[in-house]
Short mmCIF file of C-alpha atoms in Angstrom, two decimals:
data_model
loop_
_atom_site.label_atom_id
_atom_site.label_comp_id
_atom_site.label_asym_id
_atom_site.label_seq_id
_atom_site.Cartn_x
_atom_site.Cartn_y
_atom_site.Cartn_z
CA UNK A 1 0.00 0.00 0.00
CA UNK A 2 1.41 3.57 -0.93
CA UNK A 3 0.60 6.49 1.66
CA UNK A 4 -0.52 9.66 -0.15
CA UNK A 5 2.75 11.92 0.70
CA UNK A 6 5.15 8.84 -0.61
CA UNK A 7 3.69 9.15 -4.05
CA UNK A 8 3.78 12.05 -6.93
CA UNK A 9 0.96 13.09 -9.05
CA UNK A 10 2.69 13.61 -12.68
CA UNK A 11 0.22 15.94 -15.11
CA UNK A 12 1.90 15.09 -18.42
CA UNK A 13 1.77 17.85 -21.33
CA UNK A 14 -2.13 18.87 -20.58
CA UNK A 15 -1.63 21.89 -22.43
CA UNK A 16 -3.61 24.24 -25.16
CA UNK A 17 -1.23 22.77 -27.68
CA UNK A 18 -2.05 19.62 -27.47
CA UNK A 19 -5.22 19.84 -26.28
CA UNK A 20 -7.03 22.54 -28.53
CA UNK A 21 -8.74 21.11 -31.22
CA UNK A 22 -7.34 24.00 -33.92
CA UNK A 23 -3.79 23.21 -32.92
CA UNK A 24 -2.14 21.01 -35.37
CA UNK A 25 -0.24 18.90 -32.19
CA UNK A 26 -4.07 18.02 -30.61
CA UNK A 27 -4.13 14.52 -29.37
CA UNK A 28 -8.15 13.31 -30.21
CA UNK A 29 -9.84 12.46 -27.19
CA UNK A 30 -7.64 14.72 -24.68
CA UNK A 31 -10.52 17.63 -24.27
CA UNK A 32 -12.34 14.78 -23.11
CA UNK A 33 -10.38 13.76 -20.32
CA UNK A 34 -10.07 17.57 -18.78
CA UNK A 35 -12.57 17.30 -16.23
CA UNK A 36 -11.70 14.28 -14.85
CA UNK A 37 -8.07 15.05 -14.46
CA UNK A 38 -9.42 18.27 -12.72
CA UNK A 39 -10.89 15.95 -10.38
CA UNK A 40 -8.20 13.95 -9.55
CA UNK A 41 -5.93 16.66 -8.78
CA UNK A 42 -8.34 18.05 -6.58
CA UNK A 43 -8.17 14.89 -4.61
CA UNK A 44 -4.86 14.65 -5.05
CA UNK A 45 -4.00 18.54 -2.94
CA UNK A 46 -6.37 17.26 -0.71
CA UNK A 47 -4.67 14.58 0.08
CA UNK A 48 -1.17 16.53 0.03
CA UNK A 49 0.88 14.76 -2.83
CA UNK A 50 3.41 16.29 -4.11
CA UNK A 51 1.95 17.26 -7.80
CA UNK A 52 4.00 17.81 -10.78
CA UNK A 53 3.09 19.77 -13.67
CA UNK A 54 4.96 18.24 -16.62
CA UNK A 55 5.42 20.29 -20.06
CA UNK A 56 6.81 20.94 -23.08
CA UNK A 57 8.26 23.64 -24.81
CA UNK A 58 10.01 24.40 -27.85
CA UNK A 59 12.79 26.99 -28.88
CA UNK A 60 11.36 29.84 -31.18
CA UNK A 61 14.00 28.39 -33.72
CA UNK A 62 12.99 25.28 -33.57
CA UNK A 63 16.09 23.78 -33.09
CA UNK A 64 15.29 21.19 -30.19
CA UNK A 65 11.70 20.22 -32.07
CA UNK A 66 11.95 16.41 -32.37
CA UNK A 67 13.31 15.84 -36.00
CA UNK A 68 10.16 13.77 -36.88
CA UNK A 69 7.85 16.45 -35.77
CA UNK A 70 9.84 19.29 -36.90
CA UNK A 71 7.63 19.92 -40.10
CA UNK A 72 4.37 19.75 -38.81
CA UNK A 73 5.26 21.79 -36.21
CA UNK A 74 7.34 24.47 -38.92
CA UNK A 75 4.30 24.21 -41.39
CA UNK A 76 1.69 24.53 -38.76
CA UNK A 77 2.20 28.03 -36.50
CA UNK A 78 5.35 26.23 -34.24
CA UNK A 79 3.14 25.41 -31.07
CA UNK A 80 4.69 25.35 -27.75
CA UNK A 81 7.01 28.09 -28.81
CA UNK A 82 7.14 31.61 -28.50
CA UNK A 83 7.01 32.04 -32.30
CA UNK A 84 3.20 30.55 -32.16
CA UNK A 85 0.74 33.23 -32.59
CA UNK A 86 -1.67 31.76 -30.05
CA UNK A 87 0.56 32.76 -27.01
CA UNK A 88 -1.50 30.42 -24.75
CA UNK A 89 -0.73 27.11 -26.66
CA UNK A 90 2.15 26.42 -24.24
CA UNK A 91 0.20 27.08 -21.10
CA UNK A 92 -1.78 24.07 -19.15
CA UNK A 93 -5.29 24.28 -19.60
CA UNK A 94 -6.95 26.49 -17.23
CA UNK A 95 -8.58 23.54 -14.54
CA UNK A 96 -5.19 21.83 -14.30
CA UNK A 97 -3.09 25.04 -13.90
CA UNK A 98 -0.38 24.65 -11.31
CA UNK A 99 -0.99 26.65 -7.61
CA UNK A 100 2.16 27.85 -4.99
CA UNK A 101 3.37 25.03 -3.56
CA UNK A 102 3.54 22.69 -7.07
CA UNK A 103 6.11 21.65 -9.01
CA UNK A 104 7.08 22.52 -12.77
CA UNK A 105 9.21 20.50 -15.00
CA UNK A 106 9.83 21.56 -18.70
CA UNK A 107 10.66 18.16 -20.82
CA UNK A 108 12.86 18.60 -23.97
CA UNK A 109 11.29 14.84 -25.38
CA UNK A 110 8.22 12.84 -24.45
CA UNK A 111 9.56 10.98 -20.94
CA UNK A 112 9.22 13.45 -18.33
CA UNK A 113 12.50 11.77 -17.06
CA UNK A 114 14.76 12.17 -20.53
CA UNK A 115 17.07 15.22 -19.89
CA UNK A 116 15.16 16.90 -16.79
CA UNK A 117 15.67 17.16 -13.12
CA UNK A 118 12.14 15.06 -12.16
CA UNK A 119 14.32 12.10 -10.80
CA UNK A 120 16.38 13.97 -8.22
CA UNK A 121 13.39 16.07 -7.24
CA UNK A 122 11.54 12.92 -6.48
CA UNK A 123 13.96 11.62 -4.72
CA UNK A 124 14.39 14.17 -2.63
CA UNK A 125 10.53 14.43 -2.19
CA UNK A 126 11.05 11.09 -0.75
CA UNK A 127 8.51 9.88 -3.18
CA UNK A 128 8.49 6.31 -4.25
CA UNK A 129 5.52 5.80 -6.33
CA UNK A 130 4.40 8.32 -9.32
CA UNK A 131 0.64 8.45 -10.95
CA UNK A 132 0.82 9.36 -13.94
CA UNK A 133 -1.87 11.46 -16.16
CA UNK A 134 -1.78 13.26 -19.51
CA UNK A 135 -1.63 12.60 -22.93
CA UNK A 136 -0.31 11.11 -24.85
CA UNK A 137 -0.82 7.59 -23.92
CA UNK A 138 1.68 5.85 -26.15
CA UNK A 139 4.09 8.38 -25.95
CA UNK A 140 4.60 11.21 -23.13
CA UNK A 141 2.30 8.26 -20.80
CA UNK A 142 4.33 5.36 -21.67
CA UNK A 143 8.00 6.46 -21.71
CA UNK A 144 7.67 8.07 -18.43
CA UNK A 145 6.28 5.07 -17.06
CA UNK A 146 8.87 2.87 -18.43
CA UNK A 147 11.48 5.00 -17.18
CA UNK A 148 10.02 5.10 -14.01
CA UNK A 149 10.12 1.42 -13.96
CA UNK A 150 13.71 1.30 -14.76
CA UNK A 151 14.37 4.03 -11.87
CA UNK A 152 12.65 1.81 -9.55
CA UNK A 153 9.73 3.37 -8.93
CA UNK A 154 6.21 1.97 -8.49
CA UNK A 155 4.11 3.33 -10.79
CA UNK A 156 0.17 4.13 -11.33
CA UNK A 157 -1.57 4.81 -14.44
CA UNK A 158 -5.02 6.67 -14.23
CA UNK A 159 -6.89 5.06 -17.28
CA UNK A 160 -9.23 7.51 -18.11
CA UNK A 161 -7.25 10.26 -17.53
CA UNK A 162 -5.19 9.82 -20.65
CA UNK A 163 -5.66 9.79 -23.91
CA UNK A 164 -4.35 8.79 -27.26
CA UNK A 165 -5.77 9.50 -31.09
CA UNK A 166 -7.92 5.93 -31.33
CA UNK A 167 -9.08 3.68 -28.68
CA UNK A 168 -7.23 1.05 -30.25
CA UNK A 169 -4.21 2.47 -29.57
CA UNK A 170 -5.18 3.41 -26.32
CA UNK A 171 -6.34 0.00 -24.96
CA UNK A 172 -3.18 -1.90 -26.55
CA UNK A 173 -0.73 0.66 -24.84
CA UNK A 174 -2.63 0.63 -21.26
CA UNK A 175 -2.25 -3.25 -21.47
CA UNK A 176 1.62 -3.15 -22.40
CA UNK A 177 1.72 -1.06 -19.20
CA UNK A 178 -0.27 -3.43 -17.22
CA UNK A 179 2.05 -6.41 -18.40
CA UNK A 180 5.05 -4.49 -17.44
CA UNK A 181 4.31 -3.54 -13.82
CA UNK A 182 2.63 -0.85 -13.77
CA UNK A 183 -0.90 -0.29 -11.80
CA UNK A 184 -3.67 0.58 -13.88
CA UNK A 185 -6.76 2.07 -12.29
CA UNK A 186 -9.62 4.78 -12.98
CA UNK A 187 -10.33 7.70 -11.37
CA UNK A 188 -13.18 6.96 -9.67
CA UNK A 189 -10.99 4.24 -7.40
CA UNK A 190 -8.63 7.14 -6.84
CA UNK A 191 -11.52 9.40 -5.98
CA UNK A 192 -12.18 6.68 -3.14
CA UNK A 193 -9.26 5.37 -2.53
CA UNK A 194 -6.45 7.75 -3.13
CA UNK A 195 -3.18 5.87 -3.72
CA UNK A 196 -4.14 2.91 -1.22
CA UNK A 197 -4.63 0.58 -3.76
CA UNK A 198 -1.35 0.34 -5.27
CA UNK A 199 0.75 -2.27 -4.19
CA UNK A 200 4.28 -1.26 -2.68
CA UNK A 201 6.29 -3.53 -4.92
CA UNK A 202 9.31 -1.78 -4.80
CA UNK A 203 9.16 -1.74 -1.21
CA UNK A 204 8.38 -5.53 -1.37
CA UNK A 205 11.49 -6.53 -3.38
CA UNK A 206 13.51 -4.20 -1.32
CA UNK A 207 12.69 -5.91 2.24
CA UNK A 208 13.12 -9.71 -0.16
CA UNK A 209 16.48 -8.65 -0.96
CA UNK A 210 17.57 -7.42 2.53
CA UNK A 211 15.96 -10.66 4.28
CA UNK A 212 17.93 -12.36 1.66
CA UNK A 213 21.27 -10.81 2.35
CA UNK A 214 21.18 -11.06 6.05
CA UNK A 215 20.60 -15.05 5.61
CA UNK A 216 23.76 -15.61 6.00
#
């Protein structure tokens, strides 16, 4: 069982960029989920996690756009970026906007790990478990939580609030998760339950190992 304070609520790219339906980097199905994730993170300062706002944003330039979205993004008013006319397109979306106390990390690729300071800041959070949120599943979703993994961290996927461009690709990426390790569950069960039901594997493995060591 993880206690509310050991584990980080990550918001993952919920911006006007790639939420907006006129912006040519909108993930389908991510307006959608904008009222549920305003739930959760209600629950979530209520319960006093550290939360995590998790963005992107580009140079003006260009010049750290990933190279395979480089000409969309060129061709298509350079979201994210201070060269977009629509000024707002890097900002979170008004429910989910970050309050004092809350944490900001700007991502340079789609793992909110890759290149940022999010691991040390955890650690010295103390945090052990993240739940993540966002879009886009297969992408910003999934490389942070298999980074995570690899970190050692227990790790929490709320379902519906993340979203990818068809529910096929949606349901086969929650599953890979699922297979992996990490714990998928809904928002309603963290509207209940907060973070109680996900299993403290990490800390399971640990204790194994220790037992295991002092055997001798």
């Amino acid at each position: 069982m993880i206690s509310p304070k050991q584990a980080a609520l990550l918001i993952i790219d919920m911006q006007y960029g790639f939420v907006e339906p006129s912006s040519p980097l909108c993930i389908k199905g991510a307006a959608d989920t904008v009222e549920t994730c305003a739930a959760v993170l209600a629950k979530a300062r209520e319960l006093q996690m550290p939360i995590v706002h998790v963005t992107r944003e580009y140079a003006a330039d260009g010049s750290d756009v990933e190279a395979v979205r480089y000409a969309v993004w060129a061709a298509d008013g350079k979201p994210l970026s201070a060269a977009c006319e629509n000024l707002s397109s890097g900002n979170e979306v008004a429910p989910l906007a970050p309050i004092d106390g809350e944490y900001r990390i700007t991502k340079p690729r789609f793992s909110a790990f890759f290149a940022t300071k999010l691991d040390l800041l955890l650690r010295r959070l103390g945090v052990t478990c993240v739940v993540l949120m966002g879009t886009t599943t297969p992408n910003c979703i999934r490389t942070t939580c298999y980074d995570a993994l690899s970190l050692d961290y227990n790790v929490a996927v709320l379902e519906d609030c993340t979203s990818s461009r068809t529910p096929e690709v949606q349901a086969a990426n929650i599953d890979d998760m699922r297979t992996i390790g990490a714990h998928i569950f809904s928002s309603d069960e963290f509207l209940d339950h907060g973070t109680t039901l996900v299993p403290d594997v990490v800390n399971d493995v640990r204790a194994e190992m220790v037992e295991f060591a002092n055997e001798d």
